[in-house]
């Protein structure tokens, strides 16, 4: 069921008479395997942030960097924006290897961070020093926007310091095997532990777009990791030391370990999910509505397709399933490049509505989900004029509410139109309720249990929306016509356990991209697919699943350095499908 | 709370902890969310939401077994709460107002309820739905009123003799926009939309102060939702 892009409601989009194509069917887009193959795009949050930093010429300084050769100490970075100054405060300590874990239940970390308003004075630093290294066990204030932590990637970090101290660049092979010097293991915002509420950031700050503050914190964590290796190299090597080369500084990103903690967010914020996906799909629909592809844009597309091939060639994981997917991606990208840009013969992109034809070929031509979604991200790259404004549509208020006067039969109608996907679920099939989601006592970490094997099902989190809708539909369908004519409010007086779900159905049935259209309790469900969906919107690359429940990824690989923003020779928004330099 | 040590809590923390605490004592998710919103509203405007919620706890766990009874008359509907707390029935009250408005019925009485003094949070729930409402209850000091014009909220305590039209342990609700600024004569015991907006801005700017002892109780109740286990969460390779 295709729907028209929002752009059509206000007529043709600006720029060359573009009439957006219909949006892709949510029954196609919102299936878990496809979400688990999603790739970043120019609408990813880190790209949105980078563009803003460049457009507004944010200035990043480092008034304090006090880290000793024991890798312990503090640093402060400042960021000057048109809305004011922010500071990124780092506390560094070297923890024993045995204490170093990516799990959210960790108690110690090599680095802890806070992004705060203004520049901290001595009293503010003292308060941060007493609380930030304790993370969840401490308290911060609404002056702090982000609380985060990370651990160093020991092998690469130590190799890099040793090489730089000796006046040499690190071996490319060592760098590319890991890709980052530090891995963040949690980046908190939105009011947790006393942090500023997101609502506070929506007016008068540069962080009104989703996760903008968190992305800035991660960008600065990356910068710190790069500065730290240079600093330690100098401390160890003195005048013999050299700095990490600019190409490598840009290529190195920040790692992140993401587990199930991210999954409930996707279900708890459906209107936000709809806003994110709708923005991407609308951008895709606009590009598909381009009547003729201009040659410079085709050249840009071709250059990025070649880069995507190199990116895929450099993408490595030990996970067998993901490795197979990457191998297929490599093969298919070459096939696509060969067919789009043959040495002789027809030019497939020279015809009418070339991107629509290309997208349809990719969707129907037997290509893997990885290839399909990478190509849908790639076609956006040559068209910033059609995509980038949609970044301002990616925030959303969560407004789920009961429509009490609506007759109960209207709820059935909403389910059968907006939640028809849930009616594929058989509530009596044990496989369909194999899992339950819960929060563990240990740091309230979200976990997955098996219903008839693990304790805790009585405290199940309401993640299995599809399964719950299927059960509700069955219950409502058994009611008489007279009962179904009565208002929802009366039903809920006697059945309060359905209140949240009916509010959700009544609110979201008109938001087609709000729900993951698969059963999140099913035996065959892969939680890592949920994680990748959200991480792709962050801008993460090089997914490296470590199990079906957690993955490592890299952020800001290929992103500009602070000095790049003022250099007119550098395109700061050119980090799609980042690749490693051939030489340092 | 004067003299108590306080924790400054973000609005997100308030909402999440309240909701989990209420689910922890057995309220269904949707009821818990509405009750949390009611409590949070009182915290925001400086009316001790945490304390009110904790005081109501003994009653809240009883609510699930006693559904309210609705009886309809042309001039008004009566919702018998059977002693349940308005924290747990706030969403139901607003639902009933919405149904009554849709049916052209001017008034709803929620009778035999407890914790009726949190009707300000109910007016806020009504405003979030775009619903106009005028709510009143008897208070030891006089008459509490809260009103919504479908977008903004007013709250006031009119000190003096109780309003004879407002029975004890009841909320008298009208499905109409306030005729004039509600509670304009209530003096300092009043929150108008401008004041509420300033309170909300201050709450966002500095967090909401909650007495440490109260916050610890809330957090402890929220932990009832957690599961003690030995599962590692790492998953299958």
Coordinates of C-alpha atoms in Angstrom, one line a residue, chain A residues 126-501:
Chain A
X126 CA 34.6 19.9 41.1
X127 CA 31.0 18.8 40.9
X128 CA 31.6 17.1 37.5
X129 CA 34.8 15.4 38.9
X130 CA 32.8 14.0 41.8
X131 CA 29.9 12.7 39.6
X132 CA 30.8 12.1 36.0
X133 CA 33.3 9.3 36.6
X134 CA 30.6 7.5 38.6
X135 CA 28.2 7.7 35.7
X136 CA 24.8 6.2 36.7
X137 CA 25.8 6.3 40.4
X138 CA 26.4 10.0 40.3
X139 CA 24.0 12.9 39.7
X140 CA 24.4 15.7 37.1
X141 CA 22.3 18.8 36.6
X142 CA 20.2 20.3 33.8
X143 CA 23.3 22.3 32.9
X144 CA 24.8 19.0 31.5
X145 CA 23.3 17.8 28.3
X146 CA 25.1 14.5 27.8
X147 CA 26.8 11.9 30.1
X148 CA 28.9 9.3 28.4
X149 CA 31.8 6.9 28.8
X150 CA 34.2 4.8 26.7
X151 CA 37.1 2.5 26.8
X152 CA 40.2 2.5 24.7
X153 CA 40.7 0.0 22.0
X154 CA 43.9 -1.3 23.5
X155 CA 45.7 -2.9 20.7
X156 CA 45.3 -0.1 18.2
X157 CA 45.8 2.6 20.8
X158 CA 49.0 1.2 22.1
X159 CA 50.3 0.5 18.6
X160 CA 49.5 4.0 17.4
X161 CA 51.2 5.6 20.4
X162 CA 54.3 3.5 20.0
X163 CA 54.6 4.2 16.3
X164 CA 54.0 7.9 16.6
X165 CA 56.4 8.2 19.5
X166 CA 59.0 6.7 17.2
X167 CA 58.3 9.2 14.5
X168 CA 56.3 6.7 12.3
X169 CA 52.7 6.6 11.2
X170 CA 50.8 3.5 12.3
X171 CA 50.5 0.5 10.0
X172 CA 47.4 0.9 7.8
X173 CA 46.6 -2.8 8.4
X174 CA 46.5 -2.2 12.1
X175 CA 44.3 0.8 11.8
X176 CA 41.8 -0.7 9.4
X177 CA 41.3 -3.9 11.4
X178 CA 39.7 -1.9 14.3
X179 CA 39.0 1.6 12.9
X180 CA 38.9 3.5 16.2
X181 CA 40.9 4.3 19.2
X182 CA 38.0 4.4 21.6
X183 CA 34.7 2.7 22.0
X184 CA 31.8 4.4 23.7
X185 CA 29.6 2.1 25.7
X186 CA 26.8 4.5 26.7
X187 CA 25.8 8.0 25.7
X188 CA 23.0 9.3 27.8
X189 CA 20.8 12.4 27.3
X190 CA 17.2 13.5 27.7
X191 CA 17.0 13.9 31.4
X192 CA 18.6 10.7 32.6
X193 CA 20.5 11.0 36.0
X194 CA 19.5 14.7 36.2
X195 CA 20.7 15.7 32.7
X196 CA 18.8 18.4 30.7
X197 CA 15.5 17.2 29.3
X198 CA 15.4 17.1 25.5
X199 CA 12.4 19.5 25.8
X200 CA 14.8 22.1 27.2
X201 CA 17.0 21.8 24.1
X202 CA 14.3 22.5 21.6
X203 CA 14.4 26.3 21.8
X204 CA 17.5 28.4 21.8
X205 CA 20.1 25.7 21.5
X206 CA 21.7 24.1 18.4
X207 CA 20.4 20.7 19.6
X208 CA 16.8 20.7 18.7
X209 CA 17.2 17.9 16.2
X210 CA 17.1 14.3 17.5
X211 CA 20.3 13.1 19.2
X212 CA 22.2 16.2 18.1
X213 CA 23.8 16.8 21.6
X214 CA 24.7 13.1 21.8
X215 CA 26.3 13.2 18.3
X216 CA 28.4 16.2 19.3
X217 CA 29.6 14.4 22.4
X218 CA 30.7 11.4 20.3
X219 CA 32.4 13.7 17.8
X220 CA 34.3 15.3 20.6
X221 CA 35.2 11.9 22.2
X222 CA 36.7 11.0 18.8
X223 CA 38.7 14.3 18.8
X224 CA 39.9 13.6 22.3
X225 CA 41.0 10.1 21.3
X226 CA 43.0 11.5 18.4
X227 CA 44.5 14.3 20.5
X228 CA 45.4 11.8 23.2
X229 CA 47.5 9.5 21.0
X230 CA 49.4 12.5 19.7
X231 CA 49.8 13.8 23.2
X232 CA 51.1 10.5 24.6
X233 CA 53.3 10.0 21.6
X234 CA 54.9 13.4 22.3
X235 CA 55.2 12.6 26.1
X236 CA 56.9 9.3 25.3
X237 CA 58.9 10.2 22.2
X238 CA 59.7 13.9 22.7
X239 CA 61.1 15.6 19.6
X240 CA 61.3 12.3 17.8
X241 CA 57.5 11.9 17.9
X242 CA 55.2 12.8 15.0
X243 CA 51.5 13.6 14.8
X244 CA 49.0 11.3 13.3
X245 CA 48.6 12.2 9.6
X246 CA 45.5 14.2 8.6
X247 CA 44.2 11.5 6.3
X248 CA 44.3 9.0 9.2
X249 CA 42.9 11.4 11.6
X250 CA 39.9 11.9 9.4
X251 CA 39.5 8.2 8.7
X252 CA 39.6 7.0 12.3
X253 CA 36.2 7.1 13.9
X254 CA 34.7 6.2 17.3
X255 CA 33.6 2.8 18.1
X256 CA 30.5 1.9 19.9
X257 CA 29.2 -1.2 21.5
X258 CA 25.4 -1.4 21.4
X259 CA 23.3 -4.0 23.1
X260 CA 19.7 -4.5 23.9
X261 CA 19.5 -1.3 25.8
X262 CA 18.7 0.5 22.5
X263 CA 15.8 -1.8 21.5
X264 CA 13.0 -0.6 23.8
X265 CA 13.5 3.0 22.6
X266 CA 12.3 1.9 19.1
X267 CA 9.1 0.6 20.5
X268 CA 8.6 3.3 23.1
X269 CA 8.9 6.2 20.7
X270 CA 6.9 5.1 17.6
X271 CA 6.1 8.7 16.5
X272 CA 9.7 9.4 16.5
X273 CA 10.4 6.3 14.4
X274 CA 7.7 7.4 12.0
X275 CA 9.3 10.8 11.7
X276 CA 12.8 9.4 11.0
X277 CA 11.7 6.8 8.4
X278 CA 9.2 9.1 6.8
X279 CA 11.9 11.7 6.3
X280 CA 14.2 9.2 4.6
X281 CA 11.4 7.8 2.5
X282 CA 10.2 11.2 1.5
X283 CA 13.7 12.1 0.4
X284 CA 13.9 8.9 -1.6
X285 CA 10.5 9.7 -3.2
X286 CA 11.6 13.1 -4.2
X287 CA 14.8 11.9 -5.9
X288 CA 12.7 9.2 -7.7
X289 CA 10.6 12.1 -8.9
X290 CA 13.5 13.8 -10.7
X291 CA 12.6 13.8 -14.4
X292 CA 16.1 13.9 -15.8
X293 CA 19.4 13.3 -14.0
X294 CA 21.9 16.1 -14.6
X295 CA 25.4 14.9 -15.6
X296 CA 27.2 16.4 -12.6
X297 CA 24.9 14.5 -10.3
X298 CA 25.4 11.3 -12.2
X299 CA 29.1 11.8 -11.9
X300 CA 28.8 12.3 -8.2
X301 CA 26.6 9.2 -7.9
X302 CA 29.2 7.2 -9.8
X303 CA 32.1 8.4 -7.7
X304 CA 30.2 7.4 -4.5
X305 CA 29.2 4.0 -6.0
X306 CA 32.9 3.3 -6.5
X307 CA 33.6 4.4 -3.0
X308 CA 30.8 2.2 -1.7
X309 CA 32.5 -0.7 -3.4
X310 CA 35.8 0.1 -1.7
X311 CA 33.9 0.6 1.6
X312 CA 32.3 -2.8 1.3
X313 CA 35.7 -4.3 0.4
X314 CA 37.1 -2.9 3.6
X315 CA 34.2 -3.9 5.8
X316 CA 35.1 -6.9 7.9
X317 CA 33.3 -8.9 10.6
X318 CA 33.7 -12.3 12.2
X319 CA 30.0 -12.8 12.2
X320 CA 29.2 -15.5 9.6
X321 CA 25.8 -14.2 8.6
X322 CA 26.9 -10.6 8.3
X323 CA 30.1 -11.6 6.4
X324 CA 28.0 -13.5 3.9
X325 CA 25.8 -10.4 3.5
X326 CA 28.9 -8.3 2.9
X327 CA 30.2 -10.7 0.3
X328 CA 26.9 -10.5 -1.5
X329 CA 27.0 -6.7 -1.2
X330 CA 30.4 -6.6 -2.8
X331 CA 29.4 -8.7 -5.7
X332 CA 26.1 -6.9 -6.3
X333 CA 27.6 -3.4 -6.1
X334 CA 30.1 -4.4 -8.9
X335 CA 27.2 -5.8 -10.9
X336 CA 25.3 -2.6 -10.6
X337 CA 28.3 -0.4 -11.4
X338 CA 29.0 -2.5 -14.5
X339 CA 25.5 -2.2 -15.7
X340 CA 25.0 1.5 -15.0
X341 CA 28.3 2.6 -16.3
X342 CA 29.3 0.2 -19.1
X343 CA 32.3 0.8 -21.3
X344 CA 30.0 1.0 -24.3
X345 CA 26.4 0.9 -24.9
X346 CA 23.3 2.5 -23.4
X347 CA 23.3 4.8 -20.5
X348 CA 20.6 3.7 -18.1
X349 CA 20.6 6.9 -16.2
X350 CA 20.0 9.0 -19.3
X351 CA 16.3 8.3 -19.6
X352 CA 13.2 9.7 -17.9
X353 CA 12.9 9.4 -14.2
X354 CA 16.2 7.5 -14.0
X355 CA 16.3 7.2 -10.2
X356 CA 12.8 5.7 -10.1
X357 CA 13.7 3.2 -12.7
X358 CA 17.0 2.4 -10.9
X359 CA 15.3 2.0 -7.5
X360 CA 12.7 -0.3 -8.9
X361 CA 15.3 -2.4 -10.6
X362 CA 17.2 -2.6 -7.3
X363 CA 14.1 -3.6 -5.4
X364 CA 12.9 -6.2 -7.9
X365 CA 16.1 -7.4 -9.4
X366 CA 16.9 -10.1 -6.8
X367 CA 19.4 -8.0 -5.0
X368 CA 20.1 -8.5 -1.3
X369 CA 18.5 -6.2 1.3
X370 CA 22.0 -4.8 2.1
X371 CA 22.3 -3.7 -1.5
X372 CA 18.8 -2.4 -1.8
X373 CA 19.1 -0.2 1.3
X374 CA 22.6 1.0 0.4
X375 CA 21.4 2.1 -3.0
X376 CA 18.4 3.9 -1.6
X377 CA 20.8 5.8 0.6
X378 CA 23.2 6.5 -2.2
X379 CA 20.7 8.0 -4.6
X380 CA 20.1 10.8 -2.0
X381 CA 23.8 11.9 -2.0
X382 CA 23.8 13.9 -5.2
X383 CA 20.6 15.7 -4.1
X384 CA 21.1 17.7 -1.0
X385 CA 18.6 20.2 -2.3
X386 CA 15.9 17.5 -2.2
X387 CA 16.9 15.8 1.1
X388 CA 18.6 18.0 3.6
X389 CA 15.6 20.1 4.6
X390 CA 13.9 17.0 5.8
X391 CA 16.3 16.9 8.7
X392 CA 13.9 19.4 10.4
X393 CA 11.0 16.9 10.2
X394 CA 12.7 14.2 12.2
X395 CA 11.7 15.4 15.7
X396 CA 8.3 14.4 17.1
X397 CA 6.2 14.8 20.2
X398 CA 4.8 11.5 21.6
X399 CA 1.1 12.2 21.6
X400 CA -0.5 8.7 22.1
X401 CA -3.9 9.2 23.6
X402 CA -7.2 7.5 23.9
X403 CA -10.1 8.7 21.7
X404 CA -12.7 7.8 24.2
X405 CA -15.8 8.7 22.2
X406 CA -14.9 6.6 19.2
X407 CA -17.0 3.4 18.9
X408 CA -15.1 0.2 19.7
X409 CA -15.7 -1.1 16.1
X410 CA -13.5 1.7 14.9
X411 CA -10.6 0.2 16.8
X412 CA -11.1 -3.0 14.9
X413 CA -11.1 -1.0 11.6
X414 CA -7.9 0.8 12.6
X415 CA -6.3 -2.5 13.4
X416 CA -7.4 -4.0 10.1
X417 CA -6.1 -1.1 8.1
X418 CA -3.0 0.2 10.0
X419 CA -2.0 -3.0 11.9
X420 CA -3.0 -5.7 9.3
X421 CA 0.6 -6.9 9.6
X422 CA -0.1 -7.9 13.2
X423 CA -3.0 -10.2 12.2
X424 CA -0.4 -12.5 10.6
X425 CA 0.6 -13.4 14.1
X426 CA -1.1 -16.5 15.6
X427 CA -1.3 -15.8 19.4
X428 CA -1.8 -19.5 20.1
X429 CA 1.5 -20.5 18.5
X430 CA 4.2 -20.8 21.1
X431 CA 6.8 -19.7 18.7
X432 CA 5.1 -16.4 18.4
X433 CA 5.5 -15.7 22.1
X434 CA 8.9 -17.4 22.6
X435 CA 10.6 -14.4 24.0
X436 CA 9.8 -11.7 26.6
X437 CA 11.6 -8.5 27.2
X438 CA 12.5 -7.3 30.7
X439 CA 14.7 -5.0 32.6
X440 CA 17.3 -6.6 34.9
X441 CA 18.2 -5.4 38.3
X442 CA 21.7 -4.8 37.1
X443 CA 21.6 -1.2 36.0
X444 CA 18.1 -1.7 34.6
X445 CA 19.6 -3.3 31.5
X446 CA 17.0 -4.5 29.0
X447 CA 17.3 -8.2 28.3
X448 CA 15.6 -11.0 26.5
X449 CA 14.3 -14.1 28.2
X450 CA 12.6 -17.2 26.9
X451 CA 9.1 -17.4 28.2
X452 CA 9.0 -20.9 29.5
X453 CA 12.6 -21.1 30.6
X454 CA 13.6 -17.9 32.3
X455 CA 12.2 -16.1 35.3
X456 CA 10.6 -12.7 35.1
X457 CA 7.9 -13.0 32.4
X458 CA 5.4 -11.5 34.9
X459 CA 7.4 -8.3 34.7
X460 CA 7.5 -8.3 30.9
X461 CA 8.0 -5.0 29.1
X462 CA 5.3 -4.1 26.5
X463 CA 7.6 -4.6 23.5
X464 CA 5.6 -7.3 21.7
X465 CA 3.1 -4.8 20.1
X466 CA 2.2 -7.0 17.2
X467 CA 1.4 -10.0 19.4
X468 CA -0.7 -7.8 21.7
X469 CA -2.6 -6.3 18.8
X470 CA -3.3 -9.8 17.5
X471 CA -4.7 -10.8 20.9
X472 CA -6.8 -7.6 21.2
X473 CA -8.2 -8.1 17.7
X474 CA -9.3 -11.6 18.6
X475 CA -11.0 -10.4 21.8
X476 CA -12.8 -7.5 20.0
X477 CA -13.9 -9.6 17.1
X478 CA -15.7 -11.9 19.5
X479 CA -17.9 -9.0 20.8
X480 CA -21.4 -8.4 19.7
X481 CA -22.5 -5.6 17.4
X482 CA -24.1 -3.8 20.3
X483 CA -20.9 -4.1 22.4
X484 CA -18.9 -2.8 19.5
X485 CA -21.1 0.2 19.0
X486 CA -20.3 1.4 22.5
X487 CA -17.6 4.0 23.0
X488 CA -14.0 3.0 23.7
X489 CA -14.0 4.9 27.0
X490 CA -16.7 2.5 28.4
X491 CA -14.7 -0.5 27.3
X492 CA -11.6 0.7 29.0
X493 CA -13.4 1.3 32.3
X494 CA -13.7 -2.5 32.5
X495 CA -10.6 -3.4 30.6
X496 CA -7.9 -0.9 31.8
X497 CA -5.2 -3.4 30.7
X498 CA -5.9 -2.4 27.1
X499 CA -5.6 1.3 27.7
X500 CA -2.0 1.8 26.5
X501 CA -2.5 -0.4 23.4

